[in-house]
Short mmCIF file of C-alpha atoms in Angstrom, two decimals:
data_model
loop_
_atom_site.label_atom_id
_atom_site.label_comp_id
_atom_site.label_asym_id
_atom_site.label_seq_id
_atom_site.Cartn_x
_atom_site.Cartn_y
_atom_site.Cartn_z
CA UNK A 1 39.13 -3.43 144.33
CA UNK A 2 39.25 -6.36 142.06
CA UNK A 3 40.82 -5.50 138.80
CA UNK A 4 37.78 -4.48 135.79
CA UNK A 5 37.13 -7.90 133.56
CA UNK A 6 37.48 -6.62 129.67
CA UNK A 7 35.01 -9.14 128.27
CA UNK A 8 32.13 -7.50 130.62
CA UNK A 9 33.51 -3.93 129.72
CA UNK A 10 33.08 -4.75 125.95
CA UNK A 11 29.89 -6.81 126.43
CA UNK A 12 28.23 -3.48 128.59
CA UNK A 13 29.70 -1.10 125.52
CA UNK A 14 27.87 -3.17 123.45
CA UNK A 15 24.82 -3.49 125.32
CA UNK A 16 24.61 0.27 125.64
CA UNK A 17 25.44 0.66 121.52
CA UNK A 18 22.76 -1.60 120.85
CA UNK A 19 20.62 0.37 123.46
CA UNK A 20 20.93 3.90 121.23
CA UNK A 21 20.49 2.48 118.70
CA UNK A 22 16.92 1.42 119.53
CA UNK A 23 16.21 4.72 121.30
CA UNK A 24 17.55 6.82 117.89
CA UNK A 25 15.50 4.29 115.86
CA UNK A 26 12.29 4.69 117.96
CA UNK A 27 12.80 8.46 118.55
CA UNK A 28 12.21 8.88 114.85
CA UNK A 29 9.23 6.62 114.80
CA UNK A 30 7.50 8.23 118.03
CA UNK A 31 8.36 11.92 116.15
CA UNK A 32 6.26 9.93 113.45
CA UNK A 33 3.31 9.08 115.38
CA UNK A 34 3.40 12.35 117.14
CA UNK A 35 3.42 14.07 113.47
CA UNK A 36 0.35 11.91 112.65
CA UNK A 37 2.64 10.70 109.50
CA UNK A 38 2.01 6.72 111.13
CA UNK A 39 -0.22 4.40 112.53
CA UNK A 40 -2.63 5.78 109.76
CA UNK A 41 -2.15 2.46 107.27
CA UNK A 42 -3.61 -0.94 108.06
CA UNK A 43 0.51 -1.68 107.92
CA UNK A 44 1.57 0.14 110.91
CA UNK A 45 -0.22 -0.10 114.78
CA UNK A 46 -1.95 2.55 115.74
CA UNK A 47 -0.49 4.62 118.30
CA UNK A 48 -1.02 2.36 121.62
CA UNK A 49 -0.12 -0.37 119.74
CA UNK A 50 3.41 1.24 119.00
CA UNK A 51 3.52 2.00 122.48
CA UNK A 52 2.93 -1.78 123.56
CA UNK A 53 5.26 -2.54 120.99
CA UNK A 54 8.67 -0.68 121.98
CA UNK A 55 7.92 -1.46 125.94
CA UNK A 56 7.70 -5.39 125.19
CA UNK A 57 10.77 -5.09 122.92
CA UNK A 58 12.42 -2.60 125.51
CA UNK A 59 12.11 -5.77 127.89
CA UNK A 60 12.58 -8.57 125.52
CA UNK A 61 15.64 -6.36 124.66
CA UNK A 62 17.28 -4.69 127.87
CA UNK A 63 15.36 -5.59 130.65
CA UNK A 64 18.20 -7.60 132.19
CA UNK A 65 21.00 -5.75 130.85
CA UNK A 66 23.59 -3.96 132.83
CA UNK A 67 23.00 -0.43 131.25
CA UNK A 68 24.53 2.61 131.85
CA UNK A 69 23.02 5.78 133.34
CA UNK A 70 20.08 6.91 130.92
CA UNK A 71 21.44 10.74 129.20
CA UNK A 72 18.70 13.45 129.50
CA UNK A 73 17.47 13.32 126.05
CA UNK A 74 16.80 9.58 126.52
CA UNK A 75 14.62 10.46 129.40
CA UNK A 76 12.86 12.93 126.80
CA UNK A 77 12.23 10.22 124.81
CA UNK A 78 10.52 8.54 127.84
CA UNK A 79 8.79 10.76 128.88
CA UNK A 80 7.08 11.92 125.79
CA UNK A 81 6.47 8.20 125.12
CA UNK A 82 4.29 7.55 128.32
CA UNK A 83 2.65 10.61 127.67
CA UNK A 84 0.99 10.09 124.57
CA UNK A 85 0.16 6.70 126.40
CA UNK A 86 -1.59 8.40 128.72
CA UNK A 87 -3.51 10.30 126.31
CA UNK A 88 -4.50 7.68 123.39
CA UNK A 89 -5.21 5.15 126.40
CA UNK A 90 -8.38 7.31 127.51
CA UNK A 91 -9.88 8.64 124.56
CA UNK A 92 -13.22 10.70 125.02
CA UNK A 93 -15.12 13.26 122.91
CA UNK A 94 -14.84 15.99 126.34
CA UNK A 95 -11.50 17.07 127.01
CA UNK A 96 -10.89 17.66 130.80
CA UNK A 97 -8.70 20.50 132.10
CA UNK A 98 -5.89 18.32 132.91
CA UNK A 99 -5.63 16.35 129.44
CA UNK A 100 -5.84 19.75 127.77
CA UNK A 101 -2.55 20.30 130.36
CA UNK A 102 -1.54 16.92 128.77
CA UNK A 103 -1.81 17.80 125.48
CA UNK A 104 0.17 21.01 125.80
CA UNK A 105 2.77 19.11 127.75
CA UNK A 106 3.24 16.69 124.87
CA UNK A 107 3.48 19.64 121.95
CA UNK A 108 6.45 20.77 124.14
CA UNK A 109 8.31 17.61 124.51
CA UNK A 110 7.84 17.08 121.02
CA UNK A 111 9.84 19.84 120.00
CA UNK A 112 12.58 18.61 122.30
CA UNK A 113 12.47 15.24 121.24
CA UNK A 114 13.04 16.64 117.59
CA UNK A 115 15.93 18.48 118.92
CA UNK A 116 17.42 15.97 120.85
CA UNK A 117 17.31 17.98 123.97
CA UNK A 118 16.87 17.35 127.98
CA UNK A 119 13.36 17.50 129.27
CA UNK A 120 14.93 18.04 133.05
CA UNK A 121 15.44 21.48 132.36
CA UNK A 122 11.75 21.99 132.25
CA UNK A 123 10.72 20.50 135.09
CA UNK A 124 10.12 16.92 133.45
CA UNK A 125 10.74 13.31 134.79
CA UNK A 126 11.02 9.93 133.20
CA UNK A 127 12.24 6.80 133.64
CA UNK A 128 13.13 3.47 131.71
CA UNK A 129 10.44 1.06 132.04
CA UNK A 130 12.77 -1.07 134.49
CA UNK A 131 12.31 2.21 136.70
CA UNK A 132 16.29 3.03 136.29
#
């Protein structure tokens, strides 16, 4: 095995620092969104917008980064980010039986995503946008 290289071990800590930072930093804006404190002002997107916004900067960002493994609470943060997606991309006046599912769902993962805590213990999955 050939022996580690430092400058990628320290370039890969970085990477990953940088990387939690931008999932802490959007974790409180999503909890924002989710509280209906933002998007409300002609200042800040409205919530699809957001959405749009943290996948192209995920990309811009990390897309061909050598991360490490995503933590649970990470994949929370996923997961209750392509959720409310799914609901604000299909807005209608009649609420079917599975976005009413939806919308439960995403009061749930809220409260996790408040408390910083795994989504895998109730039967959740998410991924980066990269799929990893």
């Amino acid at each position: 095995m050939p022996p580690a290289d430092p400058c990628m071990d320290k370039w890969t800590k970085a990477t990953d620092q940088d990387h939690e930072r931008f999932i802490d930093r959007h974790c409180l804006m999503l909890l924002r969104y989710l509280d209906g404190t933002a998007g409300r002002s002609g200042e800040e997107p409205d919530a699809l917008g957001y959405i749009d916004s943290v996948l192209a900067e995920w990309q811009e960002a990390f897309s061909n980064s050598q991360l490490t493994g995503s933590s649970p609470e990470e994949r929370t943060f996923w997961f209750t980010l392509y959720l409310l997606e799914d609901l604000v991309e299909n807005p209608g006046n009649n609420i079917d039986p599975y976005e009413k599912v939806m919308m439960e769902n995403l009061i749930e993962v809220r409260k996790l995503l408040r408390c910083r805590q795994s989504i895998a213990e109730h039967g959740y999955m998410a991924t980066r946008p990269n799929g990893t």
